[in-house]
């Protein structure tokens, strides 16, 4: 694309501001900016015109979970079955660490955050410890895949190297990089993060599997004989990884996928609820729930829609491959996006100033024929660090680490 072509396409879309600093750029920068403009997916911006329109949902019904009590009864069976799969090398772990964790307000990869008070305890370190617990029990290493983004890849890899992978065998850890998408201000204008650089942000956690395919990391997993992937978020410091009981339950029950869930603390709790939509598993976000769904109760008095997801899933690889071509819905999220203003000054906003475009892993669930909701004890397995203080924060996670006897 040359300058005139770029100008034309930007004019058509009302985005001429991207060429504001063109004359100040060197030849290479000019070329790079034109290439970025040529690569813009205009259909994303089109979505801004439909913002606020509610997604049409099918028929929603509750989906029963395998409860803590059920799991306790089958403890030995599930554990043996899960350990057998792990020992056979059939289970891999996938850490989603491409997000920017803007709510925490930490500039680096979230996993590099030190939650320690009187000693260092990094989020990545705690997650490695959590998987180490299973590795010790099973006597084999679980291949560990880490998704990063262009924003934090180099830092993340260097951090693991500097800490010698926190004792995990380096040959069993592989990194892969997710895709990016442009960001816009609240008026739908594409932002620049440098004079020759469009503001790009990680495009959500929904593309993790295609990124695994594209990067060759999936081929590595399959070569090792991995058949199941346990996917989880970076910020839950208490979560079990490659949990033999969870794996065992999904296998014993013949499901193709499973989701760890917690019982809602209150009907209004802001979690995505795993339910059934048109006969298939589906996750409904808290803001999509009707009043009736929120308050509806079963004959035994418990909430009908009681189980919230905690972003810890188990998926069978052949099923992931089957659904991989299906396009997921793109969500528009309000975020704090650093940019350069019309005068070329760097701005680091304190409050959200624009939108990012993201696809979400939770939308994958509806593509599977079934998904086992597997209940875990909230106090022992759910300590997400989203904010500094308040709900799902560093403070609440520290309290839970203490409760679980973890020194930090
Ligand atoms: P969050 O929903 O917490 O998003 O991600 P975030 O962007 O990191 O954080 P905020 O909203 O800006 O504060 C849930 C999980 O998905 C990963 C995150 O790293 C986290 O483990 N994620 C999110 C990605 O891997 N890529 C993305 O593009 C977004």
Coordinates of C-alpha atoms and ligand atoms in Angstrom, one line a residue:
X1 CA 0.0 0.0 0.0
X2 CA 1.4 3.4 -0.9
X3 CA 0.7 6.8 0.8
X4 CA -2.1 7.8 -1.6
X5 CA -3.9 4.4 -1.1
X6 CA -3.5 4.7 2.7
X7 CA -4.9 8.2 2.6
X8 CA -7.9 7.1 0.6
X9 CA -8.8 4.1 2.7
X10 CA -8.4 6.1 5.9
X11 CA -10.5 8.9 4.6
X12 CA -13.3 6.4 3.7
X13 CA -13.2 5.2 7.3
X14 CA -12.7 8.7 8.9
X15 CA -9.3 7.7 10.3
X16 CA -6.9 10.2 8.7
X17 CA -5.4 10.9 12.1
X18 CA -3.1 7.9 11.6
X19 CA -1.1 9.8 9.1
X20 CA -0.7 12.9 11.3
X21 CA 3.0 12.4 11.8
X22 CA 3.8 10.8 8.4
X23 CA 6.0 13.6 7.2
X24 CA 8.2 13.4 10.2
X25 CA 9.0 9.7 9.7
X26 CA 12.0 8.1 8.2
X27 CA 11.6 5.8 5.1
X28 CA 11.4 2.6 7.1
X29 CA 9.0 4.0 9.6
X30 CA 6.8 5.2 6.7
X31 CA 6.8 1.8 5.1
X32 CA 6.0 0.1 8.4
X33 CA 3.1 2.5 9.2
X34 CA 1.6 1.9 5.7
X35 CA 1.9 -1.9 6.2
X36 CA 0.1 -1.6 9.5
X37 CA -2.7 0.5 7.9
X38 CA -3.0 -2.1 5.1
X39 CA -3.5 -4.8 7.8
X40 CA -6.3 -3.2 9.6
X41 CA -9.4 -5.4 10.0
X42 CA -12.1 -2.8 9.3
X43 CA -14.8 -5.3 10.3
X44 CA -13.8 -4.8 13.9
X45 CA -14.5 -1.1 13.8
X46 CA -17.8 -1.9 12.2
X47 CA -18.8 -3.6 15.4
X48 CA -18.8 -0.2 17.2
X49 CA -22.0 0.6 15.4
X50 CA -23.7 -2.3 17.1
X51 CA -22.5 -1.6 20.5
X52 CA -25.1 -2.0 23.2
X53 CA -27.2 -4.4 21.1
X54 CA -27.9 -7.4 23.2
X55 CA -26.6 -10.7 21.8
X56 CA -29.5 -13.0 20.9
X57 CA -29.4 -16.0 23.2
X58 CA -31.1 -19.4 22.7
X59 CA -33.1 -21.3 25.3
X60 CA -31.2 -21.2 28.6
X61 CA -31.5 -23.9 31.2
X62 CA -29.5 -24.8 34.3
X63 CA -26.7 -27.3 34.0
X64 CA -26.1 -29.5 37.0
X65 CA -22.5 -29.7 38.3
X66 CA -20.6 -32.5 39.8
X67 CA -20.5 -31.1 43.4
X68 CA -17.8 -31.2 46.0
X69 CA -19.8 -33.9 47.8
X70 CA -20.1 -36.0 44.6
X71 CA -16.4 -35.7 44.0
X72 CA -15.6 -36.7 47.6
X73 CA -17.5 -39.9 47.1
X74 CA -15.5 -40.8 44.0
X75 CA -12.2 -39.3 45.2
X76 CA -10.1 -42.4 44.8
X77 CA -11.6 -43.4 41.4
X78 CA -11.2 -39.9 39.9
X79 CA -7.7 -39.4 41.3
X80 CA -6.4 -42.7 40.0
X81 CA -7.9 -42.1 36.5
X82 CA -6.5 -38.6 36.4
X83 CA -3.0 -39.7 37.5
X84 CA -3.1 -42.5 34.9
X85 CA -3.7 -40.0 32.1
X86 CA -1.0 -37.7 33.4
X87 CA 1.5 -40.5 33.8
X88 CA 0.7 -41.6 30.2
X89 CA 1.7 -38.0 29.1
X90 CA -1.8 -37.3 27.9
X91 CA -2.2 -34.0 29.7
X92 CA -0.6 -30.6 29.0
X93 CA -1.1 -27.3 30.8
X94 CA -1.7 -24.0 29.0
X95 CA -1.2 -20.7 30.9
X96 CA -3.0 -17.7 29.4
X97 CA -0.6 -14.9 30.2
X98 CA -1.1 -12.6 27.2
X99 CA -3.4 -10.1 28.9
X100 CA -2.3 -6.7 30.0
X101 CA -3.8 -6.8 33.5
X102 CA -4.7 -3.1 33.3
X103 CA -6.8 -3.2 36.4
X104 CA -3.9 -4.3 38.5
X105 CA -1.9 -1.3 37.2
X106 CA 1.3 -3.2 36.9
X107 CA 3.4 -2.4 33.8
X108 CA 5.0 -5.8 33.3
X109 CA 3.4 -9.2 32.6
X110 CA 1.0 -10.0 35.5
X111 CA 2.8 -13.2 36.3
X112 CA 5.9 -11.1 37.2
X113 CA 4.0 -9.4 40.0
X114 CA 5.4 -10.1 43.4
X115 CA 2.6 -10.9 45.9
X116 CA 5.1 -11.4 48.7
X117 CA 5.3 -9.3 51.8
X118 CA 8.3 -10.5 53.8
X119 CA 9.8 -12.5 50.9
X120 CA 9.5 -12.7 47.1
X121 CA 6.6 -14.7 45.7
X122 CA 5.9 -14.1 42.1
X123 CA 2.6 -15.1 40.5
X124 CA 4.4 -17.2 37.9
X125 CA 6.4 -18.9 40.8
X126 CA 3.3 -19.8 42.7
X127 CA 1.7 -21.3 39.5
X128 CA 4.8 -23.4 38.9
X129 CA 4.6 -24.6 42.5
X130 CA 1.0 -25.6 42.0
X131 CA 1.8 -27.7 39.0
X132 CA 4.9 -29.1 40.7
X133 CA 2.6 -30.5 43.4
X134 CA 1.0 -32.7 40.7
X135 CA 4.3 -33.5 39.0
X136 CA 5.7 -34.9 42.3
X137 CA 2.6 -37.0 42.9
X138 CA 2.5 -38.3 39.3
X139 CA 6.3 -38.8 38.9
X140 CA 6.2 -37.2 35.4
X141 CA 6.5 -33.6 34.2
X142 CA 3.4 -32.0 32.7
X143 CA 4.3 -30.1 29.5
X144 CA 3.7 -26.4 30.3
X145 CA 2.7 -24.0 27.5
X146 CA 2.6 -20.2 28.1
X147 CA 0.7 -17.8 25.9
X148 CA 2.2 -14.3 25.9
X149 CA 1.6 -11.3 23.6
X150 CA 4.0 -9.0 21.7
X151 CA 3.7 -6.6 24.7
X152 CA 5.1 -9.0 27.3
X153 CA 6.8 -11.9 25.5
X154 CA 10.4 -10.9 25.8
X155 CA 10.0 -9.9 29.4
X156 CA 8.2 -13.1 30.3
X157 CA 10.8 -15.4 28.7
X158 CA 13.6 -13.4 30.3
X159 CA 11.9 -13.6 33.7
X160 CA 11.6 -17.4 33.5
X161 CA 15.2 -17.7 32.4
X162 CA 16.4 -15.4 35.1
X163 CA 14.6 -17.5 37.7
X164 CA 15.6 -20.8 36.2
X165 CA 12.0 -21.7 35.5
X166 CA 11.4 -21.8 39.2
X167 CA 12.8 -25.3 39.2
X168 CA 10.6 -26.6 36.4
X169 CA 12.4 -28.5 33.6
X170 CA 13.0 -25.8 30.9
X171 CA 12.6 -28.3 28.1
X172 CA 9.0 -28.9 29.2
X173 CA 8.1 -25.2 29.1
X174 CA 7.2 -23.6 25.7
X175 CA 6.1 -20.1 25.0
X176 CA 3.8 -18.9 22.2
X177 CA 2.6 -15.5 21.2
X178 CA -1.0 -14.5 20.6
X179 CA -2.5 -12.1 18.0
X180 CA -3.0 -8.4 18.4
X181 CA -5.9 -6.1 17.5
X182 CA -6.1 -2.3 17.1
X183 CA -7.6 -0.1 19.8
X184 CA -9.8 3.0 19.5
X185 CA -10.8 5.9 21.6
X186 CA -14.4 6.4 22.8
X187 CA -15.2 8.1 19.4
X188 CA -14.0 5.1 17.5
X189 CA -10.8 6.7 16.3
X190 CA -7.9 4.4 16.0
X191 CA -5.1 5.3 18.4
X192 CA -1.4 5.6 17.8
X193 CA 1.1 4.4 20.4
X194 CA 4.0 6.0 18.5
X195 CA 4.3 8.2 15.5
X196 CA 4.7 5.2 13.2
X197 CA 3.0 2.7 15.4
X198 CA -0.7 1.9 15.7
X199 CA -1.9 1.1 19.2
X200 CA -2.3 -2.6 19.3
X201 CA -3.5 -4.7 22.2
X202 CA -3.7 -8.5 22.7
X203 CA -7.0 -9.6 21.1
X204 CA -8.4 -11.5 24.0
X205 CA -7.9 -15.0 25.3
X206 CA -10.3 -16.6 22.8
X207 CA -7.6 -17.1 20.1
X208 CA -5.3 -19.2 22.3
X209 CA -5.9 -22.4 20.4
X210 CA -5.4 -21.0 16.9
X211 CA -2.2 -19.3 18.3
X212 CA -1.1 -22.7 19.6
X213 CA -1.7 -24.2 16.2
X214 CA 0.0 -21.4 14.3
X215 CA 3.1 -21.2 16.5
X216 CA 3.8 -24.9 16.2
X217 CA 3.3 -25.5 19.9
X218 CA 0.3 -27.7 19.4
X219 CA 2.4 -29.9 17.1
X220 CA 4.9 -30.2 20.0
X221 CA 2.1 -31.2 22.4
X222 CA 0.7 -33.8 20.0
X223 CA 4.2 -35.2 19.3
X224 CA 4.5 -35.8 23.0
X225 CA 1.2 -37.7 23.0
X226 CA -0.8 -34.9 24.8
X227 CA -4.5 -35.5 24.2
X228 CA -6.0 -33.1 26.8
X229 CA -5.2 -29.5 27.6
X230 CA -5.8 -27.8 31.0
X231 CA -6.2 -24.1 30.3
X232 CA -6.1 -21.5 33.1
X233 CA -5.7 -17.8 33.8
X234 CA -2.5 -16.2 35.1
X235 CA -4.1 -14.4 38.0
X236 CA -5.6 -17.2 40.2
X237 CA -2.7 -18.0 42.5
X238 CA -4.5 -20.8 44.3
X239 CA -5.7 -22.8 41.4
X240 CA -4.7 -26.4 40.9
X241 CA -3.1 -27.2 37.6
X242 CA -3.5 -30.5 35.8
X243 CA -5.6 -31.5 38.8
X244 CA -5.9 -35.3 38.7
X245 CA -9.3 -35.3 40.3
X246 CA -10.7 -32.8 37.7
X247 CA -9.1 -34.8 34.8
X248 CA -10.3 -38.1 36.3
X249 CA -13.9 -36.8 36.6
X250 CA -14.1 -35.6 33.0
X251 CA -12.6 -38.8 31.7
X252 CA -14.8 -41.1 33.9
X253 CA -17.9 -39.3 32.9
X254 CA -17.0 -39.4 29.2
X255 CA -17.1 -35.7 28.6
X256 CA -15.1 -33.8 26.0
X257 CA -14.5 -30.8 28.1
X258 CA -14.8 -29.6 31.7
X259 CA -14.9 -26.4 33.6
X260 CA -14.0 -25.7 37.2
X261 CA -16.8 -23.8 38.9
X262 CA -17.5 -22.3 42.3
X263 CA -20.9 -22.1 43.9
X264 CA -22.0 -18.5 43.7
X265 CA -21.4 -16.6 47.0
X266 CA -24.6 -14.6 46.4
X267 CA -27.2 -14.6 43.6
X268 CA -25.9 -11.3 42.2
X269 CA -22.2 -12.3 42.2
X270 CA -20.5 -11.1 39.1
X271 CA -19.4 -14.3 37.5
X272 CA -20.1 -16.1 34.2
X273 CA -22.5 -18.9 34.9
X274 CA -22.1 -22.3 33.2
X275 CA -25.5 -23.4 31.9
X276 CA -27.2 -25.0 28.9
X277 CA -28.2 -23.1 25.8
X278 CA -30.3 -24.8 23.2
X279 CA -29.1 -28.1 24.6
X280 CA -25.4 -27.3 24.5
X281 CA -23.2 -26.0 27.3
X282 CA -22.8 -22.3 27.4
X283 CA -21.5 -19.5 29.7
X284 CA -23.8 -16.6 30.4
X285 CA -22.2 -13.4 31.7
X286 CA -23.7 -12.0 34.9
X287 CA -24.9 -8.9 33.0
X288 CA -26.8 -11.1 30.6
X289 CA -28.8 -12.9 33.3
X290 CA -32.4 -11.9 33.7
X291 CA -33.8 -11.2 37.2
X292 CA -35.6 -14.5 36.9
X293 CA -32.5 -16.4 36.2
X294 CA -30.6 -14.7 39.1
X295 CA -33.2 -15.5 41.7
X296 CA -34.7 -18.8 40.4
X297 CA -34.3 -21.6 42.9
X298 CA -34.6 -25.4 42.7
X299 CA -37.0 -27.4 44.9
X300 CA -34.2 -27.9 47.4
X301 CA -33.8 -24.2 47.8
X302 CA -30.5 -23.9 46.0
X303 CA -30.0 -21.4 43.1
X304 CA -30.9 -22.9 39.8
X305 CA -28.0 -21.1 38.1
X306 CA -25.5 -21.6 40.9
X307 CA -22.1 -22.3 39.4
X308 CA -19.7 -19.6 38.2
X309 CA -16.7 -20.3 36.0
X310 CA -13.1 -19.5 37.3
X311 CA -11.3 -19.8 34.0
X312 CA -9.8 -23.2 34.5
X313 CA -10.9 -25.6 31.7
X314 CA -10.0 -29.1 30.4
X315 CA -10.4 -29.7 26.7
X316 CA -9.8 -32.7 24.5
X317 CA -7.5 -31.7 21.6
X318 CA -9.3 -33.5 18.8
X319 CA -12.5 -31.6 19.8
X320 CA -10.5 -28.3 19.8
X321 CA -9.3 -29.1 16.3
X322 CA -12.9 -29.7 15.2
X323 CA -14.1 -26.3 16.4
X324 CA -11.0 -24.3 15.6
X325 CA -12.3 -22.8 12.4
X326 CA -15.5 -21.4 14.1
X327 CA -15.4 -17.6 14.4
X328 CA -16.0 -16.4 18.0
X329 CA -18.0 -13.3 18.9
X330 CA -15.8 -10.2 19.3
X331 CA -16.4 -8.3 22.5
X332 CA -15.7 -4.6 23.0
X333 CA -14.0 -3.9 26.3
X334 CA -13.3 -0.5 27.9
X335 CA -9.7 -0.2 28.9
X336 CA -6.9 2.2 29.8
X337 CA -4.9 2.5 26.6
X338 CA -1.6 4.4 26.4
X339 CA -1.4 6.5 23.3
X340 CA 0.2 9.6 21.8
X341 CA -2.0 12.7 21.5
X342 CA -2.3 15.1 18.5
X343 CA 0.9 16.9 19.6
X344 CA 2.8 13.7 19.8
X345 CA 3.0 13.5 23.6
X346 CA 2.8 10.1 25.3
X347 CA -0.3 9.8 27.4
X348 CA -0.8 7.1 30.1
X349 CA -4.5 7.3 31.1
X350 CA -5.5 6.7 34.8
X351 CA -9.0 5.7 33.8
X352 CA -10.4 3.8 30.7
X353 CA -10.1 6.0 27.6
X354 CA -11.0 3.6 24.8
X355 CA -12.0 0.2 23.5
X356 CA -10.1 -3.0 22.8
X357 CA -11.5 -5.8 20.7
X358 CA -11.4 -9.3 22.2
X359 CA -12.6 -12.8 21.7
X360 CA -13.1 -14.8 24.8
X361 CA -12.4 -18.4 25.7
X362 CA -15.7 -18.6 27.5
X363 CA -17.5 -18.4 24.1
X364 CA -15.7 -21.6 23.1
X365 CA -17.7 -23.6 25.6
X366 CA -20.9 -23.4 23.5
X367 CA -19.1 -25.1 20.6
X368 CA -18.5 -28.3 22.5
X369 CA -21.2 -31.0 22.7
X370 CA -20.8 -31.2 26.5
X371 CA -18.8 -29.6 29.3
X372 CA -18.7 -31.0 32.9
X373 CA -19.1 -28.3 35.6
X374 CA -16.8 -29.4 38.3
X375 CA -17.2 -27.7 41.6
X376 CA -14.2 -26.7 43.7
X377 CA -13.9 -25.2 47.2
X378 CA -13.7 -21.5 46.6
X379 CA -11.4 -20.7 49.6
X380 CA -8.9 -23.3 48.4
X381 CA -8.9 -22.8 44.7
X382 CA -10.0 -19.4 43.8
X383 CA -7.9 -16.3 44.5
X384 CA -7.8 -14.2 41.4
X385 CA -5.8 -11.0 41.4
X386 CA -7.6 -8.6 39.2
X387 CA -7.4 -5.4 41.3
X388 CA -5.1 -3.9 44.0
X389 CA -7.8 -3.8 46.6
X390 CA -11.4 -4.9 47.2
X391 CA -13.0 -7.8 45.4
X392 CA -10.7 -10.2 43.5
X393 CA -7.6 -8.3 44.5
X394 CA -4.1 -8.5 45.8
X395 CA -5.5 -8.0 49.3
X396 CA -8.1 -10.8 49.0
X397 CA -5.6 -13.1 47.4
X398 CA -3.1 -12.6 50.2
X399 CA -5.8 -13.4 52.8
X400 CA -6.5 -16.6 50.9
X401 CA -2.8 -17.5 50.7
X402 CA -2.6 -17.2 54.4
X403 CA -5.8 -19.3 54.9
X404 CA -4.1 -22.0 52.8
X405 CA -0.9 -21.9 54.8
X406 CA 1.2 -20.4 52.0
X407 CA 4.0 -18.3 53.2
X408 CA 4.7 -15.0 51.3
Ligands
LIG1 P1 -8.6 -10.8 32.1 O1 -10.0 -10.9 31.7 O2 -8.3 -10.6 33.5 O3 -8.0 -9.7 31.2 O4 -7.8 -12.1 31.6 P2 -6.6 -8.8 31.3 O5 -6.7 -8.0 30.0 O6 -5.4 -9.5 31.5 O7 -6.9 -7.8 32.5 P3 -7.5 -6.4 32.7 O8 -9.0 -6.6 32.4 O9 -6.9 -5.5 31.7 O10 -7.3 -6.0 34.1 C1 -8.1 -13.4 32.0 C2 -6.9 -14.2 31.6 O11 -6.8 -14.2 30.2 C3 -5.5 -13.8 29.8 C4 -5.0 -13.0 30.9 O12 -3.6 -13.0 30.9 C5 -5.6 -13.8 32.1 O13 -4.8 -14.9 32.4 N1 -5.6 -13.0 28.6 C6 -6.4 -12.0 28.5 C7 -4.8 -13.3 27.5 O14 -4.0 -14.3 27.6 N2 -4.8 -12.6 26.4 C8 -5.7 -11.5 26.3 O15 -5.7 -10.9 25.2 C9 -6.5 -11.2 27.3

